[in-house]
PDB file of C-alpha atoms in Angstrom:
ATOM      1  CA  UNK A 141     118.691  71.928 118.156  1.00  0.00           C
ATOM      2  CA  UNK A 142     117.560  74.399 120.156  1.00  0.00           C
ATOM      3  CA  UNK A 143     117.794  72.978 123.602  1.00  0.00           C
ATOM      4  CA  UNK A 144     121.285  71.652 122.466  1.00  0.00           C
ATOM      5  CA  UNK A 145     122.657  75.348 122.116  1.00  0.00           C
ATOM      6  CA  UNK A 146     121.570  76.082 126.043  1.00  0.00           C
ATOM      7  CA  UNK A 147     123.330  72.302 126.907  1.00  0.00           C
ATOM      8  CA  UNK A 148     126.336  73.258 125.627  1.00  0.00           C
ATOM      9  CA  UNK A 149     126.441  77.134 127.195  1.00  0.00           C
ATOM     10  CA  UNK A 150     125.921  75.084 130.728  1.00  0.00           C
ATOM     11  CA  UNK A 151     129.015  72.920 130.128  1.00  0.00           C
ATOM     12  CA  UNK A 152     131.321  75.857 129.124  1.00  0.00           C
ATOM     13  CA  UNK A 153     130.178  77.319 132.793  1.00  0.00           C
ATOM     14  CA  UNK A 154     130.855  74.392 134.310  1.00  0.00           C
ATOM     15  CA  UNK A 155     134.330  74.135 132.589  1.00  0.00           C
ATOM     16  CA  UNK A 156     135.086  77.883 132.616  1.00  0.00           C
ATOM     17  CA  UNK A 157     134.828  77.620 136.438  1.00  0.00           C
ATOM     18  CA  UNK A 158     136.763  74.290 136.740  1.00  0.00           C
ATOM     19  CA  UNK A 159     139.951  75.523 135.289  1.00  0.00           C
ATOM     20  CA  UNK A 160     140.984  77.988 138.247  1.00  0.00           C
ATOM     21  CA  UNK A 161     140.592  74.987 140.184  1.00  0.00           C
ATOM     22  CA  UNK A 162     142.664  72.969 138.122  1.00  0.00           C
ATOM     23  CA  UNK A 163     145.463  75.516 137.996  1.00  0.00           C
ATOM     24  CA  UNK A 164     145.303  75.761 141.734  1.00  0.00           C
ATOM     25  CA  UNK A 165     146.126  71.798 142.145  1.00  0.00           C
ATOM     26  CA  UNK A 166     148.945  72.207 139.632  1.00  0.00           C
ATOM     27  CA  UNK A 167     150.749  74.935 142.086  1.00  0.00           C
ATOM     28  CA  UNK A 168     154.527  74.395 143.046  1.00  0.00           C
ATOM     29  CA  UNK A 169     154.834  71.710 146.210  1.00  0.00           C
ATOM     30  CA  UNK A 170     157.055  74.717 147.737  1.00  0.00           C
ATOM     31  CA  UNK A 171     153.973  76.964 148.029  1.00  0.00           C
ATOM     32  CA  UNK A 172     152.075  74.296 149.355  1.00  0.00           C
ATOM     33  CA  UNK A 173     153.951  73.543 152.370  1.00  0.00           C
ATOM     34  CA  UNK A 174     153.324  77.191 153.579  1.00  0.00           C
ATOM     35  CA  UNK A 175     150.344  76.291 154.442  1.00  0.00           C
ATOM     36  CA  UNK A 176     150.089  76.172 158.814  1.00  0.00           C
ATOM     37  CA  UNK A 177     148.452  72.732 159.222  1.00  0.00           C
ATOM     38  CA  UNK A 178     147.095  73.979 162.358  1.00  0.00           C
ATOM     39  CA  UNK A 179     144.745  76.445 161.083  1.00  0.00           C
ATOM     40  CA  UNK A 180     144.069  75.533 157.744  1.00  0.00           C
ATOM     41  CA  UNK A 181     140.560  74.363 157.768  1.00  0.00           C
ATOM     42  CA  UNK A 182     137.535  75.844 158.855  1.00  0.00           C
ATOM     43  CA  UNK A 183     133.708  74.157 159.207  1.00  0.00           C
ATOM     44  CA  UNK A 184     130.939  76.949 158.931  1.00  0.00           C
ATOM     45  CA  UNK A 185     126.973  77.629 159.418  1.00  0.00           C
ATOM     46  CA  UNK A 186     125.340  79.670 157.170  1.00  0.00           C
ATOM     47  CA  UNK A 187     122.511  81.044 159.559  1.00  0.00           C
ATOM     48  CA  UNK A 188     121.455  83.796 157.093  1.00  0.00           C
ATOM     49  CA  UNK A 189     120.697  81.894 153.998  1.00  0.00           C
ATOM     50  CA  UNK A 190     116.679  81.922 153.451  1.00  0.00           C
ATOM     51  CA  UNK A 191     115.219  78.976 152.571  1.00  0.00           C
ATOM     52  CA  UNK A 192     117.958  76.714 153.119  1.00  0.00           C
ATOM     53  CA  UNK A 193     120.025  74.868 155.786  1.00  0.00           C
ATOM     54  CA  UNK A 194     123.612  75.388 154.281  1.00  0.00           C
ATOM     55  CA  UNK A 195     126.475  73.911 155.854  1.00  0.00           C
ATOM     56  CA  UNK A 196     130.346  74.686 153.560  1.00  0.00           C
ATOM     57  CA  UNK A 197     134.055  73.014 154.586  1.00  0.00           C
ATOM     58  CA  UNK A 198     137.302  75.411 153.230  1.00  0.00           C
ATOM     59  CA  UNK A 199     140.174  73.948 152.933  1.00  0.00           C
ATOM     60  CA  UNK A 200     143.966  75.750 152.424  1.00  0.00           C
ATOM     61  CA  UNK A 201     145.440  74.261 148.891  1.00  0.00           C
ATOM     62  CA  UNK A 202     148.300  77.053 148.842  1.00  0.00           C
ATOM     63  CA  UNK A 203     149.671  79.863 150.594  1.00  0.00           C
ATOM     64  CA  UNK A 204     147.056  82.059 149.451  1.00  0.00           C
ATOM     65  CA  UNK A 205     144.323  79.651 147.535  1.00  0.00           C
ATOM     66  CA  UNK A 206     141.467  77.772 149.185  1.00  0.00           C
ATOM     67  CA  UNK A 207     138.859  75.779 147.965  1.00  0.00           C
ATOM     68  CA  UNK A 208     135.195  75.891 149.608  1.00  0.00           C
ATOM     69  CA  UNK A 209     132.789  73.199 148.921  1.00  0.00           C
ATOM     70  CA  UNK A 210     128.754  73.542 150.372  1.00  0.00           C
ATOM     71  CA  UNK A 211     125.676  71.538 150.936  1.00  0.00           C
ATOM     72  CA  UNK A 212     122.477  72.861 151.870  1.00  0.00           C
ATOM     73  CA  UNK A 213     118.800  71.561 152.537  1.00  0.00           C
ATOM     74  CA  UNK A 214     116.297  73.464 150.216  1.00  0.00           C
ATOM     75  CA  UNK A 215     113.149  73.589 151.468  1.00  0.00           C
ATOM     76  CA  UNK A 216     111.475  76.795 150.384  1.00  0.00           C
ATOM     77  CA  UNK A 217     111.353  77.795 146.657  1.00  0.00           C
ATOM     78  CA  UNK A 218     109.864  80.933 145.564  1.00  0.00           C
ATOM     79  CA  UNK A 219     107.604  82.438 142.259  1.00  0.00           C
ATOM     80  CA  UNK A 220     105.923  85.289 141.094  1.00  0.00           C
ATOM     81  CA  UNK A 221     103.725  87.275 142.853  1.00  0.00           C
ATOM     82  CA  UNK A 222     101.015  90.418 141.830  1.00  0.00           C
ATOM     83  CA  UNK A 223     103.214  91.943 144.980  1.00  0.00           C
ATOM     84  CA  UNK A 224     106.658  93.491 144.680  1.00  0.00           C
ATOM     85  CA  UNK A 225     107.940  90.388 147.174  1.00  0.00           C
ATOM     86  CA  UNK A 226     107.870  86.801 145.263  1.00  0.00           C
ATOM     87  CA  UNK A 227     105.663  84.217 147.017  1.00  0.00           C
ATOM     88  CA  UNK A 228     107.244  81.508 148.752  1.00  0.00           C
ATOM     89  CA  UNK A 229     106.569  78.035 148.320  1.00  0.00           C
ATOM     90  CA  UNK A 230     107.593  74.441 150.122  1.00  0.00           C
ATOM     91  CA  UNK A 231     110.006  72.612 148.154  1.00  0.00           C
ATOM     92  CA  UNK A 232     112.321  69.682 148.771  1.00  0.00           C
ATOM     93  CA  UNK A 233     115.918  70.520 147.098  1.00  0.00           C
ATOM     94  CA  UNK A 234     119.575  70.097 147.235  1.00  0.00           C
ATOM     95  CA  UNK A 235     122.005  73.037 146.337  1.00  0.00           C
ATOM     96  CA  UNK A 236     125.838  72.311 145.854  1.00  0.00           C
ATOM     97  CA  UNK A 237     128.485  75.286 145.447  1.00  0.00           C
ATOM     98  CA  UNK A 238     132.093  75.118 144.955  1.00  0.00           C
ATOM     99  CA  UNK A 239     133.966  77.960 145.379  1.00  0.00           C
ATOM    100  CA  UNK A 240     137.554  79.076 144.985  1.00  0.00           C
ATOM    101  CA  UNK A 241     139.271  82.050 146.863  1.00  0.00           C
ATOM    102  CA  UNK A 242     142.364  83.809 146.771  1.00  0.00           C
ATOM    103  CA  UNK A 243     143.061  85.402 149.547  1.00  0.00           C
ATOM    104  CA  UNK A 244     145.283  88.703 149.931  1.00  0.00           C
ATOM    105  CA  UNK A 245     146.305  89.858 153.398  1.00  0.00           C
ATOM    106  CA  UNK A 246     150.010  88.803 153.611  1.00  0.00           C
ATOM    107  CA  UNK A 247     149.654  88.502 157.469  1.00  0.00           C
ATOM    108  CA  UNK A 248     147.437  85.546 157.347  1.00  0.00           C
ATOM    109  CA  UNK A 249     149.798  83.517 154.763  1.00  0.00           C
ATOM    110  CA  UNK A 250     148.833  79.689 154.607  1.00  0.00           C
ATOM    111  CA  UNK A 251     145.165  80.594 156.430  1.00  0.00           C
ATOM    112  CA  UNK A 252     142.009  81.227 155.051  1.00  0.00           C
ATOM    113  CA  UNK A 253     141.482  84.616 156.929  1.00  0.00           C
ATOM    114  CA  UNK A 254     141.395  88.489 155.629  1.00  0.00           C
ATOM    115  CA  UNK A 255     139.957  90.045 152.205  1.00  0.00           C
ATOM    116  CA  UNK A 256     139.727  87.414 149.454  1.00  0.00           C
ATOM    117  CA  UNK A 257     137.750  86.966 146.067  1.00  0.00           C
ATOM    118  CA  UNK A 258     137.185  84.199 143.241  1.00  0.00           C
ATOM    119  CA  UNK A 259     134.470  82.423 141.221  1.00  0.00           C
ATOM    120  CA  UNK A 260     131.906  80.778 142.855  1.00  0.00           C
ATOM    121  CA  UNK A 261     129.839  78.032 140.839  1.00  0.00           C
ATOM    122  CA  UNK A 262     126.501  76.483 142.295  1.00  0.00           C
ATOM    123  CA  UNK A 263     123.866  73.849 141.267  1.00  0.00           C
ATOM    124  CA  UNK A 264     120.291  73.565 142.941  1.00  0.00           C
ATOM    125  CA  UNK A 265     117.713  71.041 142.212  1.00  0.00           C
ATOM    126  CA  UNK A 266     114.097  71.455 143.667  1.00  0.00           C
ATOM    127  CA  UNK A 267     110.711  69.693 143.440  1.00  0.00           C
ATOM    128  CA  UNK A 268     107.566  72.121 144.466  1.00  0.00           C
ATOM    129  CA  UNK A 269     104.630  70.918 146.218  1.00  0.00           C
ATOM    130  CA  UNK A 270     101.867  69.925 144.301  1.00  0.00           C
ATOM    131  CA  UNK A 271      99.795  72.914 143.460  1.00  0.00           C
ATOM    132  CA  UNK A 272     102.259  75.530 143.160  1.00  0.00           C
ATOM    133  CA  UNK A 273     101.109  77.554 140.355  1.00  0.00           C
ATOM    134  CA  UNK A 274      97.995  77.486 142.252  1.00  0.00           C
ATOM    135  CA  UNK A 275      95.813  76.765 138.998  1.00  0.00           C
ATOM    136  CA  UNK A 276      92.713  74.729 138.278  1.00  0.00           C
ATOM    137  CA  UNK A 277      94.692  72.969 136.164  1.00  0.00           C
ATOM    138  CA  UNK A 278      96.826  71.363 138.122  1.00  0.00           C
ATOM    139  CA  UNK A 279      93.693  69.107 139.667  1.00  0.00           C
ATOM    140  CA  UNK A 280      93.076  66.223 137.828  1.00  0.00           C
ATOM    141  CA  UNK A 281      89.304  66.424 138.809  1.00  0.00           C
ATOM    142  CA  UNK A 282      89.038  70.035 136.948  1.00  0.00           C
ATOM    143  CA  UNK A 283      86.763  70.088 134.597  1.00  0.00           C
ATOM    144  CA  UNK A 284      88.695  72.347 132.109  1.00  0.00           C
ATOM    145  CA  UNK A 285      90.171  69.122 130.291  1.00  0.00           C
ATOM    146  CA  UNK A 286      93.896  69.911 131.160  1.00  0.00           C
ATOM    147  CA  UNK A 287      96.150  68.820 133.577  1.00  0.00           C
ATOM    148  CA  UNK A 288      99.594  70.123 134.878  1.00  0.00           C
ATOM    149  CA  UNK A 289     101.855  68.504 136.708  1.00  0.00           C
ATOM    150  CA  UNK A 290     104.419  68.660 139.574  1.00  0.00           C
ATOM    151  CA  UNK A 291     106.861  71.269 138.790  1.00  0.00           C
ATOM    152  CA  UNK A 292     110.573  70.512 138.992  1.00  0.00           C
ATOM    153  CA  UNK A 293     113.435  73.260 138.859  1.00  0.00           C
ATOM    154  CA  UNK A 294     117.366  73.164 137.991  1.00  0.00           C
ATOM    155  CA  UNK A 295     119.551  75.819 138.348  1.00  0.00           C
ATOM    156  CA  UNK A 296     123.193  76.635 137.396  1.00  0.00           C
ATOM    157  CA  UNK A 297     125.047  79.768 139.081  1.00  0.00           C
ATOM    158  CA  UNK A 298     128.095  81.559 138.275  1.00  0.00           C
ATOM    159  CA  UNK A 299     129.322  84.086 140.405  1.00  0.00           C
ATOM    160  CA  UNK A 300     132.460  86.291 141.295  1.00  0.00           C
ATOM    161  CA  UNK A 301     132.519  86.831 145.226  1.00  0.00           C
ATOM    162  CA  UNK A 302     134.327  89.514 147.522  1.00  0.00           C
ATOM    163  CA  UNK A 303     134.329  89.040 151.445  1.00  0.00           C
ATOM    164  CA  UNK A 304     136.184  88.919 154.073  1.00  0.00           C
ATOM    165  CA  UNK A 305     136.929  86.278 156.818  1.00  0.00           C
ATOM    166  CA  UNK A 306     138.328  86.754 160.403  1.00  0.00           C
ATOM    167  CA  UNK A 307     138.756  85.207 163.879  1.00  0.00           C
ATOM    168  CA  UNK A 308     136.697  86.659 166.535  1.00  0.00           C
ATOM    169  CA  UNK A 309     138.107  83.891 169.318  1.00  0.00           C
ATOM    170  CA  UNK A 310     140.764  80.919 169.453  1.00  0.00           C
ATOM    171  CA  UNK A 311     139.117  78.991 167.061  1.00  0.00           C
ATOM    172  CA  UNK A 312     135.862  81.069 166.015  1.00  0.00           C
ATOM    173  CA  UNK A 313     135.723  82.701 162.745  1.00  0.00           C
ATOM    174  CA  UNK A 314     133.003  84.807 161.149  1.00  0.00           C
ATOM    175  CA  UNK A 315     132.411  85.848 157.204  1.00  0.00           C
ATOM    176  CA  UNK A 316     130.952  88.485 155.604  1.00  0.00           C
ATOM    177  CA  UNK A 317     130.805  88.042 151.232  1.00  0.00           C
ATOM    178  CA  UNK A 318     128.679  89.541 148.521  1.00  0.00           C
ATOM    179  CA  UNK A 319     128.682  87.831 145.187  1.00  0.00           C
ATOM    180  CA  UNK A 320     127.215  88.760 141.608  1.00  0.00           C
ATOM    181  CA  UNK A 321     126.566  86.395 138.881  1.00  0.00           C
ATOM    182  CA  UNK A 322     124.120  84.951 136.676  1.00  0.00           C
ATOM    183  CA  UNK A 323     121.700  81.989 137.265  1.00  0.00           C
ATOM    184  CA  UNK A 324     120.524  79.690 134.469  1.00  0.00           C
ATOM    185  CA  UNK A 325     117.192  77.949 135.364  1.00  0.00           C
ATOM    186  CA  UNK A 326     115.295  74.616 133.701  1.00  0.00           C
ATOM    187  CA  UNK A 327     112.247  74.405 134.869  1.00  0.00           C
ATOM    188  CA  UNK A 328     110.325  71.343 134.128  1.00  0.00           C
ATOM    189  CA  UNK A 329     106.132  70.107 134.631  1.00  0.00           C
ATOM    190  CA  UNK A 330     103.728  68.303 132.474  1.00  0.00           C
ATOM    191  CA  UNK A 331     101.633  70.463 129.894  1.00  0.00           C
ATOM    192  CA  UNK A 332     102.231  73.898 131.885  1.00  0.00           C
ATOM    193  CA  UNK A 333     102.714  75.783 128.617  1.00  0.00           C
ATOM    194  CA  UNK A 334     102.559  79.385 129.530  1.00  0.00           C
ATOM    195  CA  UNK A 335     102.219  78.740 133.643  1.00  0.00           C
ATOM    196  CA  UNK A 336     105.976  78.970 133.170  1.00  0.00           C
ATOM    197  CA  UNK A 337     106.460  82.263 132.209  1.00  0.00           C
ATOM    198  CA  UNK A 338     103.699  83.448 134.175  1.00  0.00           C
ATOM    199  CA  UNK A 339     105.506  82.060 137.268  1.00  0.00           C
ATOM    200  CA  UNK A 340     108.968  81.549 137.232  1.00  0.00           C
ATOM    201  CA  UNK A 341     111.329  84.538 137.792  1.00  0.00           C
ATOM    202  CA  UNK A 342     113.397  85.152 135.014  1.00  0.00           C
ATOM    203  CA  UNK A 343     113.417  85.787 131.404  1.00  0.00           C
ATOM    204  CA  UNK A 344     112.487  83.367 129.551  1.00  0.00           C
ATOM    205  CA  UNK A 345     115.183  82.110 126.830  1.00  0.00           C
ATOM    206  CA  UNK A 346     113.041  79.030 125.504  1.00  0.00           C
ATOM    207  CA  UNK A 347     109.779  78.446 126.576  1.00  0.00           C
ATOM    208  CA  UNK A 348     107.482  75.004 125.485  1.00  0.00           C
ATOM    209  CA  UNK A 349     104.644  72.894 126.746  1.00  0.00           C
ATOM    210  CA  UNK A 350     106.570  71.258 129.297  1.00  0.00           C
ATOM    211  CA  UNK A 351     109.512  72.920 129.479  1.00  0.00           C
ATOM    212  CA  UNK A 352     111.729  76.032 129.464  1.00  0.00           C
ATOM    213  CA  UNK A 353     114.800  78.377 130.528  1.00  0.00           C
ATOM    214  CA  UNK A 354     115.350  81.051 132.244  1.00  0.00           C
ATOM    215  CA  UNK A 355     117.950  83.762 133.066  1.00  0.00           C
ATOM    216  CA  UNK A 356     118.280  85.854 135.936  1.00  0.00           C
ATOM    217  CA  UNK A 357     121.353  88.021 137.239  1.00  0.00           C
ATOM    218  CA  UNK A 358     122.482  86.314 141.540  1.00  0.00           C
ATOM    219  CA  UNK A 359     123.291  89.208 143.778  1.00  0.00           C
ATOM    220  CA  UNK A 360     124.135  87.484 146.697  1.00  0.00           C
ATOM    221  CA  UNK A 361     124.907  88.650 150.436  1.00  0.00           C
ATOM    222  CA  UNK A 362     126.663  85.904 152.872  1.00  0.00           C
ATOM    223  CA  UNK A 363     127.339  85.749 156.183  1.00  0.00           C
ATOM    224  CA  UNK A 364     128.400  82.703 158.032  1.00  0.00           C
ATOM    225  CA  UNK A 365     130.067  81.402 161.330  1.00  0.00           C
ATOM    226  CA  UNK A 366     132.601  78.894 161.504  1.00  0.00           C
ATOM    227  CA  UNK A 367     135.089  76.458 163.235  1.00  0.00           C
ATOM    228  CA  UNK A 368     139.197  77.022 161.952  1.00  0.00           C
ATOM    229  CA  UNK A 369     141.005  73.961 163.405  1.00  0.00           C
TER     230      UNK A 369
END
């Protein structure tokens, strides 16, 4: 019963930030075809985003609405440290976000350029190198009788964004965003018991043998480069 309550707050995030997205498809046809074909699309590069090689695609769905959807390559994770900096780690991970903007310069109607905000919802999966609590215990020639094993991490994100988005050529644009949210983590390895807590960043809402949740607050800085055609 307990893990059930944290199941069902991850589907009301998941539904809470559907709905905008369902009220933008249900917009009048007459606000949809202000939208200049021409310029309604842009492909960008997220150069800045640590750890990950993040690639998004926006797309016009009204005059002022777009919808954003990214992919990125994880391949660094990161833990707890004695230091104030975490310590990185190799991972191999997907993250997915899904965004929706509403954008409110009135010279850029039907283009997704000038000031804009909206929810922003993400999901990351990662799997840590073997070894990455960097315990004894995670040998299975140790001779303490325990063994712990690879650690796997999911994560849900919900966050409100503000930015801004504007050609700097014919077909060049550039981004600049900051989001802030909340991040809901399940991490999951074989008899770590308290190597969880001790490791993962966040506080800990359930916490078992093999298992538990975290919560940590996403303030989030983005700047990306992309391709409006």
């Amino acid at each position: 019963m307990r893990n059930s309550k944290y199941v069902f707050a991850t589907l009301w995030l998941v539904l809470l930030t559907m709905l905008p997205l369902r009220h933008t498809l249900a917009q009048d046809t007459t606000e949809v075809g202000l939208i200049n074909p021409a310029r309604d699309r842009i492909l960008k590069l997220h150069p800045l985003q640590i750890g990950e090689v993040y690639l998004s695609y926006e797309k016009m769905r009204t005059e002022r609405i777009s919808n954003e959807f990214g992919l990125s390559y994880v391949y660094r994770g990161y833990l707890k440290s004695d230091d104030f900096l975490p310590d990185d780690v190799k991972v191999g991970g997907v993250h997915v976000r899904m965004s929706q903007r509403y954008y409110t310069s009135k010279k850029h109607d039907g283009v997704p350029l000038g000031f804009f905000h909206g929810p922003l919802f993400g999901y990351r999966f990662m799997a840590f190198e073997e070894g990455a609590f960097n315990s004894p215990f995670e040998y299975s020639d140790n001779t303490y009788g325990r063994y712990v094993g690879r650690l796997y991490q999911n994560m849900l994100e919900l966050n409100y964004q503000l930015g801004g988005q504007f050609l700097i050529g014919e077909k060049l644009t550039v981004e600049v965003s900051a989001a802030l949210g909340a991040r809901l983590k399940y991490a999951l390895a074989k008899g770590a018991d308290e190597l969880l807590t001790e490791n993962i960043i966040g506080h800990a809402l359930v916490a078992e043998q093999n298992s538990a949740i975290f919560i940590t607050p996403s303030p989030q800085l983005n700047v990306s480069v992309g391709y409006s055609f």
